[in-house]
mmCIF file of C-alpha atoms in Angstrom:
data_model
loop_
_atom_site.group_PDB
_atom_site.id
_atom_site.type_symbol
_atom_site.label_atom_id
_atom_site.label_comp_id
_atom_site.label_asym_id
_atom_site.label_seq_id
_atom_site.Cartn_x
_atom_site.Cartn_y
_atom_site.Cartn_z
ATOM 1 C CA UNK A 1 143.627 15.184 31.833
ATOM 2 C CA UNK A 2 142.732 13.860 29.233
ATOM 3 C CA UNK A 3 145.504 11.056 29.662
ATOM 4 C CA UNK A 4 143.918 10.500 33.460
ATOM 5 C CA UNK A 5 140.369 10.107 31.617
ATOM 6 C CA UNK A 6 141.950 7.421 29.336
ATOM 7 C CA UNK A 7 143.694 5.527 32.563
ATOM 8 C CA UNK A 8 140.388 5.478 34.601
ATOM 9 C CA UNK A 9 138.843 4.848 31.119
ATOM 10 C CA UNK A 10 140.581 2.077 30.389
ATOM 11 C CA UNK A 11 140.393 0.609 34.081
ATOM 12 C CA UNK A 12 136.678 0.485 34.138
ATOM 13 C CA UNK A 13 136.570 -1.244 30.348
ATOM 14 C CA UNK A 14 139.375 -3.909 31.941
ATOM 15 C CA UNK A 15 137.727 -5.225 34.868
ATOM 16 C CA UNK A 16 134.062 -5.290 32.923
ATOM 17 C CA UNK A 17 135.716 -7.278 30.552
ATOM 18 C CA UNK A 18 137.384 -9.234 33.136
ATOM 19 C CA UNK A 19 134.141 -9.699 35.363
ATOM 20 C CA UNK A 20 131.719 -10.772 31.679
ATOM 21 C CA UNK A 21 130.337 -7.432 31.713
ATOM 22 C CA UNK A 22 129.641 -4.973 28.464
ATOM 23 C CA UNK A 23 131.886 -2.381 29.488
ATOM 24 C CA UNK A 24 129.173 0.140 27.746
ATOM 25 C CA UNK A 25 127.054 -0.495 31.013
ATOM 26 C CA UNK A 26 129.450 1.469 33.196
ATOM 27 C CA UNK A 27 129.437 5.167 33.078
ATOM 28 C CA UNK A 28 132.030 6.989 34.498
ATOM 29 C CA UNK A 29 130.634 10.295 36.564
ATOM 30 C CA UNK A 30 133.420 12.672 36.978
ATOM 31 C CA UNK A 31 133.623 14.449 40.037
ATOM 32 C CA UNK A 32 133.751 18.241 40.056
ATOM 33 C CA UNK A 33 133.081 19.993 42.516
ATOM 34 C CA UNK A 34 135.493 22.374 43.368
ATOM 35 C CA UNK A 35 137.127 22.070 40.081
ATOM 36 C CA UNK A 36 136.646 25.713 38.323
ATOM 37 C CA UNK A 37 134.558 25.703 34.903
ATOM 38 C CA UNK A 38 138.183 25.868 33.196
ATOM 39 C CA UNK A 39 139.045 22.925 34.543
ATOM 40 C CA UNK A 40 136.027 20.811 33.609
ATOM 41 C CA UNK A 41 136.527 22.014 29.993
ATOM 42 C CA UNK A 42 139.531 20.099 29.917
ATOM 43 C CA UNK A 43 137.960 17.555 30.695
ATOM 44 C CA UNK A 44 135.328 17.208 27.998
ATOM 45 C CA UNK A 45 137.928 18.011 25.672
ATOM 46 C CA UNK A 46 139.119 14.896 27.504
ATOM 47 C CA UNK A 47 136.528 13.346 26.620
ATOM 48 C CA UNK A 48 134.084 13.072 30.142
ATOM 49 C CA UNK A 49 130.369 13.531 29.441
ATOM 50 C CA UNK A 50 129.238 13.149 32.721
ATOM 51 C CA UNK A 51 129.897 14.840 35.876
ATOM 52 C CA UNK A 52 129.301 15.249 39.797
ATOM 53 C CA UNK A 53 128.715 18.276 41.950
ATOM 54 C CA UNK A 54 127.807 18.527 45.241
ATOM 55 C CA UNK A 55 126.967 22.298 45.877
ATOM 56 C CA UNK A 56 124.137 23.918 44.247
ATOM 57 C CA UNK A 57 125.581 27.470 43.671
ATOM 58 C CA UNK A 58 128.450 26.166 42.363
ATOM 59 C CA UNK A 59 127.373 24.029 40.229
ATOM 60 C CA UNK A 60 125.260 27.044 38.500
ATOM 61 C CA UNK A 61 127.862 28.327 37.704
ATOM 62 C CA UNK A 62 129.467 26.136 36.034
ATOM 63 C CA UNK A 63 126.816 24.703 34.167
ATOM 64 C CA UNK A 64 125.934 28.030 33.345
ATOM 65 C CA UNK A 65 129.880 28.825 31.797
ATOM 66 C CA UNK A 66 129.667 25.262 29.881
ATOM 67 C CA UNK A 67 125.986 25.161 29.094
ATOM 68 C CA UNK A 68 127.154 25.128 24.748
ATOM 69 C CA UNK A 69 128.392 21.092 25.782
ATOM 70 C CA UNK A 70 126.538 18.347 25.214
ATOM 71 C CA UNK A 71 127.133 16.795 28.819
ATOM 72 C CA UNK A 72 125.008 15.489 32.096
ATOM 73 C CA UNK A 73 125.166 16.693 35.403
ATOM 74 C CA UNK A 74 124.315 15.157 38.524
ATOM 75 C CA UNK A 75 124.001 15.953 41.639
ATOM 76 C CA UNK A 76 125.889 13.377 43.828
ATOM 77 C CA UNK A 77 125.847 15.480 47.884
ATOM 78 C CA UNK A 78 123.276 16.135 50.410
ATOM 79 C CA UNK A 79 120.780 17.688 49.320
ATOM 80 C CA UNK A 80 118.289 20.091 51.738
ATOM 81 C CA UNK A 81 114.599 20.450 51.245
ATOM 82 C CA UNK A 82 114.895 24.141 50.738
ATOM 83 C CA UNK A 83 117.518 23.493 47.511
ATOM 84 C CA UNK A 84 114.946 21.180 45.755
ATOM 85 C CA UNK A 85 114.005 24.443 43.620
ATOM 86 C CA UNK A 86 117.112 24.822 41.911
ATOM 87 C CA UNK A 87 118.396 21.258 41.776
ATOM 88 C CA UNK A 88 115.060 20.479 39.494
ATOM 89 C CA UNK A 89 116.249 23.095 37.212
ATOM 90 C CA UNK A 90 120.033 22.347 37.111
ATOM 91 C CA UNK A 91 120.496 18.702 37.436
ATOM 92 C CA UNK A 92 119.511 15.525 34.897
ATOM 93 C CA UNK A 93 119.439 12.631 37.759
ATOM 94 C CA UNK A 94 119.502 12.888 41.366
ATOM 95 C CA UNK A 95 121.602 10.816 42.897
ATOM 96 C CA UNK A 96 120.876 11.338 46.598
ATOM 97 C CA UNK A 97 117.326 11.051 48.021
ATOM 98 C CA UNK A 98 116.840 9.647 51.150
ATOM 99 C CA UNK A 99 113.561 11.038 52.651
ATOM 100 C CA UNK A 100 109.658 10.957 51.452
ATOM 101 C CA UNK A 101 110.220 14.702 52.714
ATOM 102 C CA UNK A 102 112.874 15.235 50.588
ATOM 103 C CA UNK A 103 111.238 13.078 47.289
ATOM 104 C CA UNK A 104 107.639 15.154 47.848
ATOM 105 C CA UNK A 105 109.856 18.571 47.602
ATOM 106 C CA UNK A 106 111.290 17.199 44.707
ATOM 107 C CA UNK A 107 107.762 16.491 42.780
ATOM 108 C CA UNK A 108 106.774 19.519 44.334
ATOM 109 C CA UNK A 109 109.156 22.383 42.064
ATOM 110 C CA UNK A 110 109.773 19.350 39.132
ATOM 111 C CA UNK A 111 105.779 19.238 38.524
ATOM 112 C CA UNK A 112 105.965 23.287 38.872
ATOM 113 C CA UNK A 113 108.664 23.238 35.417
ATOM 114 C CA UNK A 114 106.680 19.932 33.673
ATOM 115 C CA UNK A 115 109.868 17.494 34.184
ATOM 116 C CA UNK A 116 110.030 14.527 35.021
ATOM 117 C CA UNK A 117 113.164 14.122 37.393
ATOM 118 C CA UNK A 118 115.136 11.211 37.447
ATOM 119 C CA UNK A 119 116.899 10.386 41.022
ATOM 120 C CA UNK A 120 118.335 7.479 42.973
ATOM 121 C CA UNK A 121 117.367 6.917 46.298
ATOM 122 C CA UNK A 122 120.630 7.110 48.348
ATOM 123 C CA UNK A 123 120.848 3.499 51.037
ATOM 124 C CA UNK A 124 123.023 4.031 54.640
ATOM 125 C CA UNK A 125 123.781 0.046 54.816
ATOM 126 C CA UNK A 126 126.936 1.376 57.387
ATOM 127 C CA UNK A 127 123.881 2.536 58.892
ATOM 128 C CA UNK A 128 126.712 5.541 59.764
ATOM 129 C CA UNK A 129 125.184 8.407 61.919
ATOM 130 C CA UNK A 130 127.630 11.153 59.711
ATOM 131 C CA UNK A 131 126.128 9.793 56.322
ATOM 132 C CA UNK A 132 122.579 10.262 54.979
ATOM 133 C CA UNK A 133 120.630 7.780 53.488
ATOM 134 C CA UNK A 134 117.354 5.263 53.998
ATOM 135 C CA UNK A 135 118.079 3.073 56.208
ATOM 136 C CA UNK A 136 118.307 -1.068 54.270
ATOM 137 C CA UNK A 137 115.088 -1.830 56.565
ATOM 138 C CA UNK A 138 113.225 1.507 55.314
ATOM 139 C CA UNK A 139 114.238 1.160 51.890
ATOM 140 C CA UNK A 140 111.175 -0.865 50.344
ATOM 141 C CA UNK A 141 108.507 1.587 51.705
ATOM 142 C CA UNK A 142 110.443 4.275 50.775
ATOM 143 C CA UNK A 143 110.740 3.094 47.566
ATOM 144 C CA UNK A 144 107.114 2.571 47.050
ATOM 145 C CA UNK A 145 105.697 6.058 48.320
ATOM 146 C CA UNK A 146 108.151 7.925 45.616
ATOM 147 C CA UNK A 147 106.799 5.798 43.327
ATOM 148 C CA UNK A 148 103.533 7.482 43.551
ATOM 149 C CA UNK A 149 105.068 10.704 43.047
ATOM 150 C CA UNK A 150 104.096 11.812 39.161
ATOM 151 C CA UNK A 151 106.932 13.913 39.034
ATOM 152 C CA UNK A 152 110.150 11.386 40.335
ATOM 153 C CA UNK A 153 111.634 8.372 38.121
ATOM 154 C CA UNK A 154 113.442 5.788 40.584
ATOM 155 C CA UNK A 155 116.155 4.463 38.510
ATOM 156 C CA UNK A 156 117.966 2.748 41.171
ATOM 157 C CA UNK A 157 119.731 3.244 44.342
ATOM 158 C CA UNK A 158 122.961 5.265 45.701
ATOM 159 C CA UNK A 159 125.497 4.039 48.057
ATOM 160 C CA UNK A 160 128.542 6.253 50.062
ATOM 161 C CA UNK A 161 130.200 2.723 52.231
ATOM 162 C CA UNK A 162 132.059 3.715 54.956
ATOM 163 C CA UNK A 163 135.912 4.231 54.413
ATOM 164 C CA UNK A 164 138.149 1.959 54.377
ATOM 165 C CA UNK A 165 141.670 2.405 52.678
ATOM 166 C CA UNK A 166 141.212 -1.479 50.965
ATOM 167 C CA UNK A 167 138.735 -2.413 48.822
ATOM 168 C CA UNK A 168 137.522 -5.571 49.372
ATOM 169 C CA UNK A 169 136.458 -4.226 53.123
ATOM 170 C CA UNK A 170 134.342 -1.910 50.906
ATOM 171 C CA UNK A 171 132.876 -5.167 48.956
ATOM 172 C CA UNK A 172 130.414 -6.592 51.243
ATOM 173 C CA UNK A 173 128.085 -3.098 50.873
ATOM 174 C CA UNK A 174 128.602 -2.966 47.380
ATOM 175 C CA UNK A 175 127.133 -6.377 46.974
ATOM 176 C CA UNK A 176 124.533 -5.859 49.965
ATOM 177 C CA UNK A 177 123.130 -2.910 47.689
ATOM 178 C CA UNK A 178 122.986 -5.236 44.258
ATOM 179 C CA UNK A 179 121.017 -7.589 46.118
ATOM 180 C CA UNK A 180 119.040 -4.538 47.530
ATOM 181 C CA UNK A 181 118.230 -3.147 44.046
ATOM 182 C CA UNK A 182 117.182 -7.162 42.831
ATOM 183 C CA UNK A 183 114.928 -7.652 45.287
ATOM 184 C CA UNK A 184 113.338 -4.080 44.964
ATOM 185 C CA UNK A 185 113.469 -4.534 40.831
ATOM 186 C CA UNK A 186 111.416 -8.546 41.769
ATOM 187 C CA UNK A 187 108.508 -5.719 43.211
ATOM 188 C CA UNK A 188 107.676 -4.695 39.689
ATOM 189 C CA UNK A 189 107.056 -1.177 41.028
ATOM 190 C CA UNK A 190 104.964 1.115 38.926
ATOM 191 C CA UNK A 191 107.337 4.262 38.010
ATOM 192 C CA UNK A 192 110.416 2.138 39.975
ATOM 193 C CA UNK A 193 113.469 1.322 37.220
ATOM 194 C CA UNK A 194 116.146 0.272 39.515
ATOM 195 C CA UNK A 195 118.469 0.010 35.906
ATOM 196 C CA UNK A 196 121.646 2.017 38.391
ATOM 197 C CA UNK A 197 123.767 1.042 41.186
ATOM 198 C CA UNK A 198 126.055 4.509 42.066
ATOM 199 C CA UNK A 199 128.220 3.339 44.170
ATOM 200 C CA UNK A 200 132.217 3.238 43.693
ATOM 201 C CA UNK A 201 135.075 6.009 43.888
ATOM 202 C CA UNK A 202 138.519 6.482 43.097
ATOM 203 C CA UNK A 203 140.425 4.115 45.780
ATOM 204 C CA UNK A 204 137.062 1.550 45.024
ATOM 205 C CA UNK A 205 135.745 1.588 41.876
ATOM 206 C CA UNK A 206 137.060 -1.643 40.562
ATOM 207 C CA UNK A 207 135.778 -3.958 43.513
ATOM 208 C CA UNK A 208 131.831 -1.872 42.833
ATOM 209 C CA UNK A 209 132.141 -2.224 39.252
ATOM 210 C CA UNK A 210 132.772 -6.228 40.089
ATOM 211 C CA UNK A 211 129.474 -6.110 41.800
ATOM 212 C CA UNK A 212 127.239 -4.453 39.738
ATOM 213 C CA UNK A 213 127.919 -0.685 39.089
ATOM 214 C CA UNK A 214 126.602 1.409 36.828
ATOM 215 C CA UNK A 215 127.654 4.775 37.572
ATOM 216 C CA UNK A 216 131.149 5.417 39.481
ATOM 217 C CA UNK A 217 132.158 8.111 40.764
ATOM 218 C CA UNK A 218 135.904 9.416 40.356
ATOM 219 C CA UNK A 219 136.714 12.511 41.182
ATOM 220 C CA UNK A 220 140.843 12.425 42.561
ATOM 221 C CA UNK A 221 141.629 9.934 39.946
ATOM 222 C CA UNK A 222 141.150 12.434 36.770
ATOM 223 C CA UNK A 223 141.391 16.052 38.723
ATOM 224 C CA UNK A 224 143.824 14.965 40.978
ATOM 225 C CA UNK A 225 144.154 15.941 44.830
ATOM 226 C CA UNK A 226 141.461 18.440 46.066
ATOM 227 C CA UNK A 227 143.364 21.080 48.239
#
């Protein structure tokens, strides 16, 4: 595990250096869904500091079991509105906010525990019916509407692009997300930082870094193939 983590971190550093970026501006999210608490502990011992989870119940058990470790937990899966009350108690950053309805419920639940919940807005640039995410057309209005919610803080954008075996085919989706981020940043919307771009997984994270990723979500290269 430690060797795999070091290998991924080395690849992140190399590609960041190559494209003139400070490697410290790219953070590794170890995608630990379906992995046991023991496996996550092993990754922590190997140097992982941020973990991405997709399922509330599974994540809650791990977070409680590993509560003594100073790590950060990110929710990266599709989120249903009725799970909002759980997710705001467990996660530092939610990557997958894609509707105003969900944002309002997260805001309501965060308010109950006096928390400012940091979120990313998920964008469905490929307009795939099988994937969640706001459309490009509705992104600006959605961002403006969410910015009015006092217990949420928009920190950037997230994408799960169409799957291709060739990273170069995914590059246009990454570059488009960066351009959308830059456009919204120019609007200087209050309560919207647009500092983060969550994009890139095991097969294409180097391309994502070249296009501006600040959070890369990597599971297989760290934990191995999932059953």
